[in-house]
Every structure is written in C-alpha cells, then in structure tokens.
Amino acid sequence: MLLASNNRYSASDDMPRNATVQQALLWATSVLSAAGVPSPRLDAEVLLAHALEWKRARLYARPEWKLTADQQQSFQSFVERRHCREPVPYIIGHREFYGLDFIVDRRVLIPRPETELLVERALETAGCLGKDRLILADIGTGSGIIAVSLAIHLPDATVYATDAFAEALEVAACNIARHHLSHQVHLLLGDLLQPLPERINIIVANLPYVSVEHLASAPPDMVAYEPLAALDGGPDGLVHIRRLLTQAGQWLLPGGAILLEVGADQGQEVTEFAAQHYPGAKIELFQDYAGLDRIVRIQT
Ligand code: GLN
C-alpha cells in the first residue's frame, strides 16, 4: 500500500489486522498527522464512519467493535486517499451546506462555510423585496448549493442556475433532484448570464475569484483536486466578477440586487467597480466569520 512505498513509513505501519474502531482511529490519526493533514483525528473519524456506514457519534459508543475485512479495506483506501491530500468531501462524496446535504465530486468546487453568508444575505434581500413571485439567478452554480438553498427557503421563487461547464451541471442536477426541486430550479448551460430566459430580481454569484498569486500558494488539497476553472479568476482574480458586473445591469428587473462572494482582499476593488457601473445603487460590503471582507451587495 501507499504507506509502505513512502520512505517515511515501513510496512509495519499498516493498520493492525482485525483492528477495533479505537485502534483503527489511532492508526489513521497517526498516518494523517505524519503526512501533515491539518485535522487528522477529525478526518480519521469521518472516514471511518463512512467506511462503516455509521454516524460519527457511534464510533464513541462502540470503540471495541472489530472491523470486518471489507470495512478495513475500504477504510485503508480512504485513508490513503486523504494521505495524498484528496479532500474528505470528495472521498465520502458529500458535504453539508446551509443545513442541507449535497453530493460533491471532482467536477465541482467543495462548498465553503463562508458561502452560507451569501445565501443568508440573499434571503434577507429577498425578504426586503417582499414580492410574491421573485426570480433569482445563481450564476456559476457548480454543485448547485446556492440555488438549492435559496429555492428551499423561498418556495414561491423561480430560481435559474447557470454554469459554463456541463459536467458541473450534472452534479447540480443530482442535488436538485435529491432535494425535490426540479420544478423550481432550472439549470442552464452557458457563460454567466447569457443563457437566462428572462430578467431577474436577485442575481447571486460565487464566481471563481482566486488570483494567480493566491493559486500559487494554495494548499495541495485545493489545487491538486478541485476544478481549476471553478477557482481561477485570472491575474487579479476579478476577471469573471468584472464581466458579470458589466453585464448584470441589463438583466436586472427594476429594484433588483446583485450579491457576490469575493476574496478577502477584493472587497474594496469590487465595491469601487460596482459604484462606477451602478451609480445611485446602495453598495455594501459584509465580512465573513473570520472578519474578512467576503460579500458585496448591490441594490439598485
Ligand atoms: N473560497 C474559495 C477559496 O478557498 C474560492 C472560491 C471561489 O473562487 N469562488 O479561496
């Protein structure tokens, strides 16, 4: 196995035969921690729970349970993948976002907790607009997390979700079907707003915004596994955001709003660019849980 081929380990580092839950966790935690994985114990628990098809809490209730040969084999292969820095959500195939469970794989970006703030602000904006039949668009939907979360919380709204990549839309389609929203969320293939069939009340977008410089120093989990097209925002990270802001005015219904997720160092620049293109609009910058600039809202 991989550990044996890595010079820092010998074959004796293989997981003990007939390991119990407790032994398996200790083994995996030490393997992942030696590989520099940032949260080795947590990852070991999540991967073991997945291999056993248990809830994570049950690991604590049954520490003496002995893994079957099949369970042991699956767990070892999950740990090997994590050891190579594959992100946990890709290994287990799903990720929670805004209290909902989403299918994810390497065709789409892994949902980040800060994007929940984008959903929260969009829902707040929808509440303020107070119309019966709102039309929303999630531009660059990826796995569909934003479109699905908005649709669940705004059951009377129509939600369009666009993406330039058909393979990302396949994942979004699974998530929309999984949450029984096929009647409400409409997937459209194409560049930014171009595939939209009508004008919109609220445009929401978490576009790729990572700059070349930040990509170069990003953790291996991200650059080696997540789709580059979902991260890469060009030299300063703002290529797609600027294109969207340039085009969005003509797609907005009167009184409409645009909400964008931006990089921590882009808030100022994006608000200034928005002010030039939307004179008279109310433009706000909101911070994430870490206190970093993260969301720009433009209300026309
Ligand atoms: N939030 C992601 C990061 O880790 C970037 C997501 C995006 O480009 N939209 O930087």
CSV table of C-alpha atoms and ligand atoms in Angstrom, one decimal:
chain,number,residue,atom,x,y,z
A,1,MET,CA,0.0,0.0,0.0
A,2,LEU,CA,0.9,3.6,-0.3
A,3,LEU,CA,2.4,3.9,3.1
A,4,ALA,CA,4.8,1.1,2.5
A,5,SER,CA,6.1,2.8,-0.7
A,6,ASN,CA,6.7,6.1,1.1
A,7,ASN,CA,10.1,6.1,2.6
A,8,ARG,CA,9.0,7.6,5.9
A,9,TYR,CA,6.9,4.5,6.6
A,10,SER,CA,7.5,0.8,6.7
A,11,ALA,CA,5.1,-1.9,6.0
A,12,SER,CA,4.7,-2.3,9.8
A,13,ASP,CA,2.8,1.0,9.7
A,14,ASP,CA,-0.1,-0.9,8.0
A,15,MET,CA,-3.3,-1.0,10.0
A,16,PRO,CA,-3.3,-3.8,12.6
A,17,ARG,CA,-5.3,-6.8,11.5
A,18,ASN,CA,-8.8,-7.2,13.0
A,19,ALA,CA,-8.5,-3.7,14.3
A,20,THR,CA,-11.1,-2.3,16.6
A,21,VAL,CA,-12.7,1.1,16.0
A,22,GLN,CA,-10.4,2.6,18.5
A,23,GLN,CA,-7.2,1.0,17.0
A,24,ALA,CA,-8.3,2.0,13.5
A,25,LEU,CA,-8.7,5.6,14.6
A,26,LEU,CA,-5.4,5.7,16.3
A,27,TRP,CA,-3.6,4.3,13.3
A,28,ALA,CA,-5.3,6.6,10.8
A,29,THR,CA,-4.8,9.7,13.0
A,30,SER,CA,-1.1,9.0,13.2
A,31,VAL,CA,-0.8,8.3,9.5
A,32,LEU,CA,-2.6,11.5,8.6
A,33,SER,CA,-0.8,13.6,11.2
A,34,ALA,CA,2.6,12.4,9.9
A,35,ALA,CA,1.5,13.5,6.4
A,36,GLY,CA,0.8,17.0,7.7
A,37,VAL,CA,-3.0,16.8,7.2
A,38,PRO,CA,-4.4,19.7,9.2
A,39,SER,CA,-7.2,17.9,11.2
A,40,PRO,CA,-6.0,14.2,11.3
A,41,ARG,CA,-8.3,13.0,14.1
A,42,LEU,CA,-11.5,14.5,12.7
A,43,ASP,CA,-10.7,13.3,9.2
A,44,ALA,CA,-10.0,9.8,10.6
A,45,GLU,CA,-13.4,9.8,12.3
A,46,VAL,CA,-15.3,11.0,9.3
A,47,LEU,CA,-13.6,8.4,7.0
A,48,LEU,CA,-14.1,5.6,9.5
A,49,ALA,CA,-17.8,6.5,10.0
A,50,HIS,CA,-18.1,6.5,6.2
A,51,ALA,CA,-16.4,3.1,5.8
A,52,LEU,CA,-18.6,1.6,8.5
A,53,GLU,CA,-21.8,3.4,7.2
A,54,TRP,CA,-22.3,4.7,10.8
A,55,LYS,CA,-23.0,8.1,12.2
A,56,ARG,CA,-19.8,9.5,13.6
A,57,ALA,CA,-21.1,9.6,17.2
A,58,ARG,CA,-21.4,5.8,17.1
A,59,LEU,CA,-17.7,5.5,17.0
A,60,TYR,CA,-17.6,6.7,20.5
A,61,ALA,CA,-20.3,4.3,21.6
A,62,ARG,CA,-18.6,1.2,20.0
A,63,PRO,CA,-14.8,1.7,20.4
A,64,GLU,CA,-14.3,-2.1,20.7
A,65,TRP,CA,-16.2,-3.0,17.5
A,66,LYS,CA,-13.9,-5.1,15.2
A,67,LEU,CA,-13.9,-4.0,11.6
A,68,THR,CA,-14.7,-6.7,9.0
A,69,ALA,CA,-12.1,-7.3,6.3
A,70,ASP,CA,-14.2,-5.3,3.8
A,71,GLN,CA,-14.6,-2.4,6.2
A,72,GLN,CA,-10.9,-2.5,6.9
A,73,GLN,CA,-10.1,-2.4,3.2
A,74,SER,CA,-12.4,0.5,2.5
A,75,PHE,CA,-11.1,2.5,5.4
A,76,GLN,CA,-7.5,1.9,4.4
A,77,SER,CA,-8.2,3.1,0.9
A,78,PHE,CA,-10.0,6.2,2.2
A,79,VAL,CA,-7.0,7.0,4.5
A,80,GLU,CA,-4.6,6.5,1.6
A,81,ARG,CA,-6.5,9.0,-0.5
A,82,ARG,CA,-6.6,11.5,2.4
A,83,HIS,CA,-2.8,10.9,2.9
A,84,CYS,CA,-2.4,12.1,-0.7
A,85,ARG,CA,-4.4,15.2,0.3
A,86,GLU,CA,-7.6,14.4,-1.5
A,87,PRO,CA,-10.3,16.5,0.3
A,88,VAL,CA,-12.5,14.5,2.7
A,89,PRO,CA,-15.8,15.6,0.9
A,90,TYR,CA,-14.6,14.0,-2.4
A,91,ILE,CA,-13.7,10.8,-0.6
A,92,ILE,CA,-17.1,10.5,1.1
A,93,GLY,CA,-19.0,12.0,-1.8
A,94,HIS,CA,-21.0,14.7,0.0
A,95,ARG,CA,-20.8,17.8,2.1
A,96,GLU,CA,-23.2,19.8,4.3
A,97,PHE,CA,-24.1,23.3,3.4
A,98,TYR,CA,-26.7,25.6,5.0
A,99,GLY,CA,-28.1,22.6,6.9
A,100,LEU,CA,-28.6,20.5,3.8
A,101,ASP,CA,-26.6,17.6,2.4
A,102,PHE,CA,-25.1,17.9,-1.1
A,103,ILE,CA,-23.4,15.4,-3.4
A,104,VAL,CA,-19.9,16.6,-4.4
A,105,ASP,CA,-17.2,15.2,-6.6
A,106,ARG,CA,-14.2,16.4,-8.5
A,107,ARG,CA,-16.4,18.0,-11.2
A,108,VAL,CA,-17.3,20.8,-8.7
A,109,LEU,CA,-15.8,23.0,-6.0
A,110,ILE,CA,-16.3,21.9,-2.4
A,111,PRO,CA,-18.8,24.2,-0.6
A,112,ARG,CA,-17.2,26.6,1.8
A,113,PRO,CA,-18.9,27.7,5.1
A,114,GLU,CA,-18.4,31.4,4.2
A,115,THR,CA,-20.7,30.9,1.2
A,116,GLU,CA,-23.5,30.4,3.6
A,117,LEU,CA,-23.3,34.1,4.3
A,118,LEU,CA,-24.0,34.8,0.7
A,119,VAL,CA,-27.2,32.7,0.9
A,120,GLU,CA,-28.2,34.4,4.2
A,121,ARG,CA,-27.7,37.9,2.7
A,122,ALA,CA,-29.6,36.8,-0.5
A,123,LEU,CA,-32.5,35.6,1.6
A,124,GLU,CA,-32.5,38.8,3.6
A,125,THR,CA,-32.5,40.8,0.3
A,126,ALA,CA,-35.4,38.7,-0.9
A,127,GLY,CA,-37.4,39.4,2.3
A,128,CYS,CA,-36.8,43.1,1.8
A,129,LEU,CA,-38.0,43.0,-1.8
A,130,GLY,CA,-41.2,41.3,-0.5
A,131,LYS,CA,-42.6,40.3,-3.8
A,132,ASP,CA,-44.7,37.2,-4.3
A,133,ARG,CA,-43.0,35.7,-7.3
A,134,LEU,CA,-39.3,36.5,-7.1
A,135,ILE,CA,-37.0,35.5,-9.9
A,136,LEU,CA,-33.5,34.6,-8.8
A,137,ALA,CA,-30.4,33.5,-10.6
A,138,ASP,CA,-27.3,31.7,-9.2
A,139,ILE,CA,-24.5,32.4,-11.7
A,140,GLY,CA,-21.7,29.8,-11.8
A,141,THR,CA,-23.8,27.3,-9.8
A,142,GLY,CA,-21.3,24.4,-9.6
A,143,SER,CA,-22.8,21.8,-7.4
A,144,GLY,CA,-26.0,23.9,-7.1
A,145,ILE,CA,-25.7,24.6,-3.4
A,146,ILE,CA,-26.7,28.3,-3.6
A,147,ALA,CA,-29.7,27.7,-6.0
A,148,VAL,CA,-31.0,24.8,-3.9
A,149,SER,CA,-30.6,26.6,-0.6
A,150,LEU,CA,-32.4,29.7,-1.9
A,151,ALA,CA,-35.2,27.6,-3.5
A,152,ILE,CA,-35.8,25.7,-0.3
A,153,HIS,CA,-36.2,28.9,1.7
A,154,LEU,CA,-38.2,30.7,-1.0
A,155,PRO,CA,-40.6,28.1,-2.2
A,156,ASP,CA,-42.6,30.6,-4.4
A,157,ALA,CA,-39.5,31.9,-6.2
A,158,THR,CA,-38.3,30.8,-9.6
A,159,VAL,CA,-34.5,30.0,-9.5
A,160,TYR,CA,-32.3,29.8,-12.5
A,161,ALA,CA,-28.8,28.3,-12.1
A,162,THR,CA,-26.2,28.7,-14.8
A,163,ASP,CA,-22.8,27.2,-15.3
A,164,ALA,CA,-20.4,27.2,-18.2
A,165,PHE,CA,-19.5,23.6,-17.6
A,166,ALA,CA,-21.9,20.8,-18.5
A,167,GLU,CA,-20.1,18.4,-16.0
A,168,ALA,CA,-20.8,20.7,-13.1
A,169,LEU,CA,-24.4,21.0,-14.1
A,170,GLU,CA,-24.6,17.2,-13.9
A,171,VAL,CA,-23.7,17.4,-10.3
A,172,ALA,CA,-26.2,20.3,-9.7
A,173,ALA,CA,-28.9,18.2,-11.4
A,174,CYS,CA,-28.3,15.4,-8.9
A,175,ASN,CA,-28.6,17.8,-6.0
A,176,ILE,CA,-31.7,19.5,-7.3
A,177,ALA,CA,-33.4,16.1,-7.8
A,178,ARG,CA,-32.2,15.0,-4.4
A,179,HIS,CA,-33.9,18.0,-2.8
A,180,HIS,CA,-37.1,17.6,-4.9
A,181,LEU,CA,-36.7,21.0,-6.6
A,182,SER,CA,-36.7,20.1,-10.3
A,183,HIS,CA,-39.9,22.1,-10.7
A,184,GLN,CA,-38.4,25.2,-9.2
A,185,VAL,CA,-34.7,25.3,-10.1
A,186,HIS,CA,-33.9,25.5,-13.8
A,187,LEU,CA,-30.4,24.6,-15.0
A,188,LEU,CA,-28.9,26.5,-17.9
A,189,LEU,CA,-25.6,25.8,-19.7
A,190,GLY,CA,-23.6,28.9,-20.8
A,191,ASP,CA,-21.4,31.8,-19.9
A,192,LEU,CA,-22.5,33.9,-16.9
A,193,LEU,CA,-25.9,35.5,-17.6
A,194,GLN,CA,-26.1,34.8,-21.3
A,195,PRO,CA,-28.4,31.7,-21.0
A,196,LEU,CA,-31.1,33.4,-18.9
A,197,PRO,CA,-34.5,33.4,-20.5
A,198,GLU,CA,-35.9,36.5,-18.6
A,199,ARG,CA,-34.9,39.4,-16.3
A,200,ILE,CA,-34.1,38.7,-12.7
A,201,ASN,CA,-34.8,40.3,-9.2
A,202,ILE,CA,-31.8,38.9,-7.5
A,203,ILE,CA,-28.5,37.8,-9.1
A,204,VAL,CA,-26.3,35.7,-6.7
A,205,ALA,CA,-22.8,34.5,-7.7
A,206,ASN,CA,-19.9,32.8,-6.1
A,207,LEU,CA,-17.7,33.0,-9.2
A,208,PRO,CA,-14.1,31.9,-9.4
A,209,TYR,CA,-12.1,34.7,-7.8
A,210,VAL,CA,-8.7,33.3,-6.8
A,211,SER,CA,-5.8,35.3,-8.2
A,212,VAL,CA,-2.8,33.7,-9.9
A,213,GLU,CA,-0.7,34.7,-6.8
A,214,HIS,CA,-3.1,33.1,-4.4
A,215,LEU,CA,-3.4,30.0,-6.5
A,216,ALA,CA,0.3,29.5,-6.4
A,217,SER,CA,0.3,29.4,-2.6
A,218,ALA,CA,-3.0,27.5,-2.1
A,219,PRO,CA,-2.9,24.2,-0.2
A,220,PRO,CA,-2.4,21.0,-2.1
A,221,ASP,CA,-5.9,19.7,-1.2
A,222,MET,CA,-7.3,22.6,-3.3
A,223,VAL,CA,-5.1,23.0,-6.3
A,224,ALA,CA,-4.5,19.3,-6.9
A,225,TYR,CA,-8.1,18.2,-6.6
A,226,GLU,CA,-10.7,21.0,-7.1
A,227,PRO,CA,-11.5,22.1,-10.7
A,228,LEU,CA,-9.2,24.9,-11.6
A,229,ALA,CA,-11.9,26.6,-13.7
A,230,ALA,CA,-14.0,27.0,-10.5
A,231,LEU,CA,-11.2,28.8,-8.7
A,232,ASP,CA,-9.2,30.7,-11.3
A,233,GLY,CA,-10.2,34.3,-11.5
A,234,GLY,CA,-7.3,35.4,-13.8
A,235,PRO,CA,-4.3,37.6,-12.9
A,236,ASP,CA,-6.0,39.6,-10.1
A,237,GLY,CA,-8.9,37.2,-9.5
A,238,LEU,CA,-11.6,39.6,-10.7
A,239,VAL,CA,-11.9,38.7,-14.4
A,240,HIS,CA,-15.3,37.0,-14.0
A,241,ILE,CA,-16.7,39.3,-11.4
A,242,ARG,CA,-15.9,42.3,-13.6
A,243,ARG,CA,-17.6,40.7,-16.6
A,244,LEU,CA,-20.6,39.9,-14.5
A,245,LEU,CA,-20.9,43.4,-13.1
A,246,THR,CA,-20.5,44.9,-16.6
A,247,GLN,CA,-23.4,42.7,-18.0
A,248,ALA,CA,-25.7,42.3,-15.0
A,249,GLY,CA,-27.4,45.7,-15.2
A,250,GLN,CA,-29.3,44.8,-18.3
A,251,TRP,CA,-30.6,41.6,-16.7
A,252,LEU,CA,-31.9,43.1,-13.5
A,253,LEU,CA,-35.6,43.9,-13.0
A,254,PRO,CA,-36.3,47.3,-11.5
A,255,GLY,CA,-35.1,47.5,-7.9
A,256,GLY,CA,-33.1,44.3,-8.4
A,257,ALA,CA,-30.0,43.3,-6.5
A,258,ILE,CA,-26.7,41.6,-7.1
A,259,LEU,CA,-24.8,39.6,-4.4
A,260,LEU,CA,-21.3,38.4,-4.9
A,261,GLU,CA,-18.8,36.4,-2.9
A,262,VAL,CA,-15.3,37.9,-3.2
A,263,GLY,CA,-11.8,37.2,-2.0
A,264,ALA,CA,-10.7,38.7,1.3
A,265,ASP,CA,-8.5,41.3,-0.4
A,266,GLN,CA,-11.0,42.2,-3.2
A,267,GLY,CA,-13.8,44.0,-1.3
A,268,GLN,CA,-12.6,47.5,-1.9
A,269,GLU,CA,-11.9,47.0,-5.5
A,270,VAL,CA,-15.2,45.3,-6.3
A,271,THR,CA,-17.3,47.9,-4.4
A,272,GLU,CA,-15.5,50.7,-6.4
A,273,PHE,CA,-16.0,48.9,-9.7
A,274,ALA,CA,-19.7,48.4,-8.8
A,275,ALA,CA,-20.1,52.0,-7.8
A,276,GLN,CA,-18.9,53.0,-11.3
A,277,HIS,CA,-21.3,50.7,-13.0
A,278,TYR,CA,-24.3,51.2,-10.7
A,279,PRO,CA,-24.4,54.9,-9.8
A,280,GLY,CA,-27.1,55.5,-7.3
A,281,ALA,CA,-27.2,51.9,-6.1
A,282,LYS,CA,-26.7,51.0,-2.4
A,283,ILE,CA,-23.5,49.1,-2.2
A,284,GLU,CA,-22.5,47.2,0.9
A,285,LEU,CA,-19.5,45.0,1.9
A,286,PHE,CA,-20.0,42.3,4.5
A,287,GLN,CA,-17.4,40.3,6.4
A,288,ASP,CA,-17.3,36.5,7.0
A,289,TYR,CA,-17.0,34.6,10.3
A,290,ALA,CA,-13.2,35.4,10.3
A,291,GLY,CA,-13.9,39.1,10.0
A,292,LEU,CA,-12.6,39.2,6.4
A,293,ASP,CA,-14.4,41.0,3.5
A,294,ARG,CA,-16.5,38.4,1.7
A,295,ILE,CA,-19.8,39.6,0.4
A,296,VAL,CA,-20.7,42.5,-1.8
A,297,ARG,CA,-24.3,43.5,-2.2
A,298,ILE,CA,-25.5,46.0,-4.8
A,299,GLN,CA,-29.2,47.1,-4.5
A,300,THR,CA,-30.4,49.2,-7.4
B,1,GLN,N1,-13.5,30.4,-1.3
B,1,GLN,C1,-12.6,29.7,-2.2
B,1,GLN,C2,-11.2,29.8,-1.6
B,1,GLN,O1,-10.9,28.9,-0.9
B,1,GLN,C3,-12.6,30.3,-3.6
B,1,GLN,C4,-14.0,30.1,-4.2
B,1,GLN,C5,-14.1,30.9,-5.4
B,1,GLN,O2,-13.2,31.2,-6.1
B,1,GLN,N2,-15.3,31.3,-5.6
B,1,GLN,O3,-10.4,30.7,-1.8
